[in-house]
Amino acid sequence: MGDLERFIARLTEANAVMNLIGPDTLPDIWNRHIWDSAQLLGHAPNAQTWADLGAGAGFPGVVLAIMLKAQPRSHVWLIDSLGKRCRFLQEVIHGLSLRATVINGRAEDNAVTVDVVTARAVAPMEKLLGYAQPYLQRGATGLFLKGEKAETELAEARKVWQFQSELSVSRSDPRGRIVSVRSLRRVKTW
């Protein structure tokens, strides 16, 4: 809890300068961001290695790294293409002594082998699956936090991709969904 509190304090301070999260979400940060991120552990309780694509403010990646801190073989890769967000994330993981690595670059160009690939508020499913493809092809399970349009996004994504998926209702907001994805292949187009 102390690490989560320190993370929130650092995020609140940095958010005033670089708008990492919507300022209107700060009063409900525990439910809206922390619990929303932490619930992913229940969907992959044995996962030790995670990649957070478009890591941004650290949701869900930093929260997962904090929650997994007691697991000696855990590691989280925080991947983001914007340098200033990467610098913020690097300060956080250093300050909290987290087992995490920040990668400044495009998600699809920096695939590492992990148990789970995740993302939150990055892109519609069709595009997100393209970013996640290298991770999924290396055996990762995809766990993506999506909003109330998850079913529509999945239908659109199936025009481009073949995959197995499951939808779960978010425990932090009944309108949200957690999309679990496996066995991704691009649909052949002629």
Short mmCIF file of C-alpha atoms in Angstrom, two decimals:
data_model
loop_
_atom_site.label_atom_id
_atom_site.label_comp_id
_atom_site.label_asym_id
_atom_site.label_seq_id
_atom_site.Cartn_x
_atom_site.Cartn_y
_atom_site.Cartn_z
CA MET A 1 0.00 0.00 0.00
CA GLY A 2 2.88 2.33 0.74
CA ASP A 3 4.31 1.90 -2.75
CA LEU A 4 0.90 2.57 -4.28
CA GLU A 5 0.55 5.73 -2.18
CA ARG A 6 4.03 6.90 -3.24
CA PHE A 7 3.19 6.16 -6.87
CA ILE A 8 -0.02 8.20 -6.61
CA ALA A 9 1.85 11.11 -5.00
CA ARG A 10 4.49 11.12 -7.77
CA LEU A 11 1.83 10.78 -10.46
CA THR A 12 -0.22 13.65 -9.01
CA GLU A 13 2.87 15.86 -8.93
CA ALA A 14 3.92 14.97 -12.50
CA ASN A 15 0.37 15.21 -13.81
CA ALA A 16 0.30 18.94 -13.09
CA VAL A 17 3.11 19.37 -15.62
CA MET A 18 2.52 16.72 -18.29
CA ASN A 19 -1.13 15.62 -18.15
CA LEU A 20 -0.59 11.88 -17.69
CA ILE A 21 -4.20 11.22 -16.66
CA GLY A 22 -7.34 13.32 -16.85
CA PRO A 23 -7.34 15.65 -13.82
CA ASP A 24 -11.02 14.87 -13.26
CA THR A 25 -10.08 11.22 -12.57
CA LEU A 26 -7.70 12.05 -9.69
CA PRO A 27 -10.41 12.11 -6.98
CA ASP A 28 -11.37 8.51 -7.90
CA ILE A 29 -7.81 7.30 -8.65
CA TRP A 30 -8.07 4.20 -6.47
CA ASN A 31 -11.08 2.75 -8.29
CA ARG A 32 -10.59 4.30 -11.71
CA HIS A 33 -6.90 3.51 -12.14
CA ILE A 34 -5.37 1.43 -9.32
CA TRP A 35 -8.10 -1.21 -8.82
CA ASP A 36 -8.83 -1.25 -12.55
CA SER A 37 -5.17 -2.20 -13.16
CA ALA A 38 -4.71 -4.56 -10.21
CA GLN A 39 -7.70 -6.72 -11.16
CA LEU A 40 -5.68 -8.14 -14.07
CA LEU A 41 -3.68 -10.29 -11.63
CA GLY A 42 -6.82 -12.32 -10.96
CA HIS A 43 -7.00 -13.19 -14.66
CA ALA A 44 -3.41 -14.48 -14.78
CA PRO A 45 -2.48 -15.43 -11.20
CA ASN A 46 0.59 -17.45 -12.22
CA ALA A 47 1.99 -14.90 -14.68
CA GLN A 48 5.39 -13.55 -13.68
CA THR A 49 6.34 -11.50 -16.74
CA TRP A 50 4.21 -8.78 -18.26
CA ALA A 51 4.54 -6.24 -21.09
CA ASP A 52 2.44 -3.06 -20.84
CA LEU A 53 2.05 -1.53 -24.30
CA GLY A 54 1.56 2.23 -24.38
CA ALA A 55 2.42 2.32 -20.68
CA GLY A 56 1.72 6.07 -20.41
CA ALA A 57 1.16 6.97 -16.75
CA GLY A 58 1.88 3.42 -15.59
CA PHE A 59 -1.56 1.86 -15.77
CA PRO A 60 -1.63 -1.06 -15.57
CA GLY A 61 2.14 -1.74 -15.71
CA VAL A 62 3.42 0.13 -12.64
CA VAL A 63 0.52 -1.12 -10.52
CA LEU A 64 1.28 -4.70 -11.63
CA ALA A 65 4.99 -4.25 -10.85
CA ILE A 66 4.09 -3.00 -7.37
CA MET A 67 1.68 -5.88 -6.77
CA LEU A 68 4.27 -8.42 -7.99
CA LYS A 69 7.16 -6.89 -6.03
CA ALA A 70 7.33 -9.81 -3.58
CA GLN A 71 7.64 -12.32 -6.45
CA PRO A 72 11.39 -12.76 -7.05
CA ARG A 73 11.01 -13.86 -10.70
CA SER A 74 8.51 -11.19 -11.71
CA HIS A 75 9.30 -8.49 -14.25
CA VAL A 76 7.23 -5.88 -16.08
CA TRP A 77 8.27 -4.17 -19.31
CA LEU A 78 6.77 -0.69 -19.69
CA ILE A 79 6.77 0.22 -23.37
CA ASP A 80 5.92 3.70 -24.59
CA SER A 81 6.91 5.77 -27.61
CA LEU A 82 6.98 9.16 -25.86
CA GLY A 83 10.26 10.07 -24.16
CA LYS A 84 8.82 12.27 -21.40
CA ARG A 85 6.44 9.51 -20.28
CA CYS A 86 9.35 7.05 -20.30
CA ARG A 87 11.40 9.40 -18.12
CA PHE A 88 8.49 9.62 -15.66
CA LEU A 89 8.13 5.82 -15.61
CA GLN A 90 11.88 5.37 -15.12
CA GLU A 91 11.81 7.74 -12.12
CA VAL A 92 8.90 5.78 -10.62
CA ILE A 93 10.45 2.32 -11.02
CA HIS A 94 13.80 3.57 -9.69
CA GLY A 95 12.18 5.36 -6.74
CA LEU A 96 10.09 2.33 -5.78
CA SER A 97 12.80 -0.27 -6.58
CA LEU A 98 10.47 -2.17 -8.92
CA ARG A 99 11.48 -5.09 -11.12
CA ALA A 100 10.59 -3.32 -14.33
CA THR A 101 12.24 -2.05 -17.48
CA VAL A 102 11.18 1.00 -19.48
CA ILE A 103 11.48 0.73 -23.25
CA ASN A 104 11.20 3.96 -25.22
CA GLY A 105 9.90 2.84 -28.59
CA ARG A 106 7.07 1.36 -30.57
CA ALA A 107 5.40 -1.68 -28.99
CA GLU A 108 5.44 -3.80 -32.13
CA ASP A 109 9.17 -3.17 -32.63
CA ASN A 110 10.22 -4.19 -29.11
CA ALA A 111 8.58 -7.54 -28.49
CA VAL A 112 9.95 -9.35 -25.48
CA THR A 113 8.89 -12.83 -24.43
CA VAL A 114 6.37 -12.54 -21.59
CA ASP A 115 3.51 -14.45 -20.01
CA VAL A 116 1.01 -11.61 -20.52
CA VAL A 117 0.81 -8.60 -22.80
CA THR A 118 -1.54 -5.86 -21.68
CA ALA A 119 -2.68 -2.37 -22.60
CA ARG A 120 -5.16 0.19 -21.40
CA ALA A 121 -6.55 3.11 -23.40
CA VAL A 122 -4.07 2.63 -26.27
CA ALA A 123 -6.05 1.93 -29.45
CA PRO A 124 -9.14 0.15 -30.81
CA MET A 125 -8.80 -3.67 -30.75
CA GLU A 126 -8.01 -3.99 -34.47
CA LYS A 127 -4.95 -1.75 -34.14
CA LEU A 128 -4.05 -2.95 -30.63
CA LEU A 129 -3.85 -6.55 -31.85
CA GLY A 130 -1.32 -5.43 -34.46
CA TYR A 131 0.82 -3.94 -31.69
CA ALA A 132 0.43 -7.08 -29.57
CA GLN A 133 0.94 -9.60 -32.39
CA PRO A 134 4.68 -10.24 -31.79
CA TYR A 135 4.06 -10.91 -28.08
CA LEU A 136 1.07 -13.15 -28.71
CA GLN A 137 3.00 -15.12 -31.34
CA ARG A 138 5.70 -15.77 -28.74
CA GLY A 139 3.11 -17.37 -26.46
CA ALA A 140 1.78 -14.49 -24.38
CA THR A 141 -1.85 -14.17 -23.42
CA GLY A 142 -3.38 -10.76 -24.12
CA LEU A 143 -5.32 -9.07 -21.31
CA PHE A 144 -6.67 -5.74 -22.49
CA LEU A 145 -8.71 -3.27 -20.45
CA LYS A 146 -11.47 -1.91 -22.68
CA GLY A 147 -14.59 0.20 -22.26
CA GLU A 148 -18.23 -0.42 -22.99
CA LYS A 149 -17.60 -0.70 -26.75
CA ALA A 150 -15.42 -3.82 -26.38
CA GLU A 151 -17.87 -6.08 -28.23
CA THR A 152 -18.05 -3.69 -31.18
CA GLU A 153 -14.25 -3.37 -31.26
CA LEU A 154 -13.91 -7.17 -31.26
CA ALA A 155 -16.33 -7.50 -34.18
CA GLU A 156 -14.29 -4.96 -36.17
CA ALA A 157 -11.03 -6.67 -35.25
CA ARG A 158 -12.34 -10.03 -36.54
CA LYS A 159 -12.43 -8.53 -40.04
CA VAL A 160 -8.62 -8.37 -39.92
CA TRP A 161 -7.61 -10.96 -37.31
CA GLN A 162 -8.49 -14.53 -36.32
CA PHE A 163 -8.23 -15.12 -32.58
CA GLN A 164 -9.79 -16.72 -29.55
CA SER A 165 -11.17 -14.30 -27.02
CA GLU A 166 -13.12 -14.11 -23.80
CA LEU A 167 -14.82 -11.07 -22.30
CA SER A 168 -15.08 -10.47 -18.57
CA VAL A 169 -16.90 -7.65 -16.84
CA SER A 170 -14.52 -5.23 -15.14
CA ARG A 171 -14.66 -5.32 -11.36
CA SER A 172 -13.87 -1.59 -11.17
CA ASP A 173 -16.65 -0.45 -13.55
CA PRO A 174 -19.47 -2.71 -14.78
CA ARG A 175 -19.41 -0.89 -18.14
CA GLY A 176 -15.79 -1.92 -18.74
CA ARG A 177 -14.50 -5.21 -20.09
CA ILE A 178 -11.33 -7.24 -19.83
CA VAL A 179 -10.60 -8.88 -23.16
CA SER A 180 -8.50 -12.03 -23.04
CA VAL A 181 -6.92 -12.95 -26.40
CA ARG A 182 -5.02 -16.02 -27.62
CA SER A 183 -4.01 -17.59 -30.95
CA LEU A 184 -3.80 -14.46 -33.08
CA ARG A 185 -3.42 -14.69 -36.87
CA ARG A 186 -4.01 -12.10 -39.57
CA VAL A 187 -6.90 -12.91 -41.89
CA LYS A 188 -5.68 -13.35 -45.45
CA THR A 189 -6.97 -10.70 -47.77
CA TRP A 190 -6.91 -11.19 -51.54
#
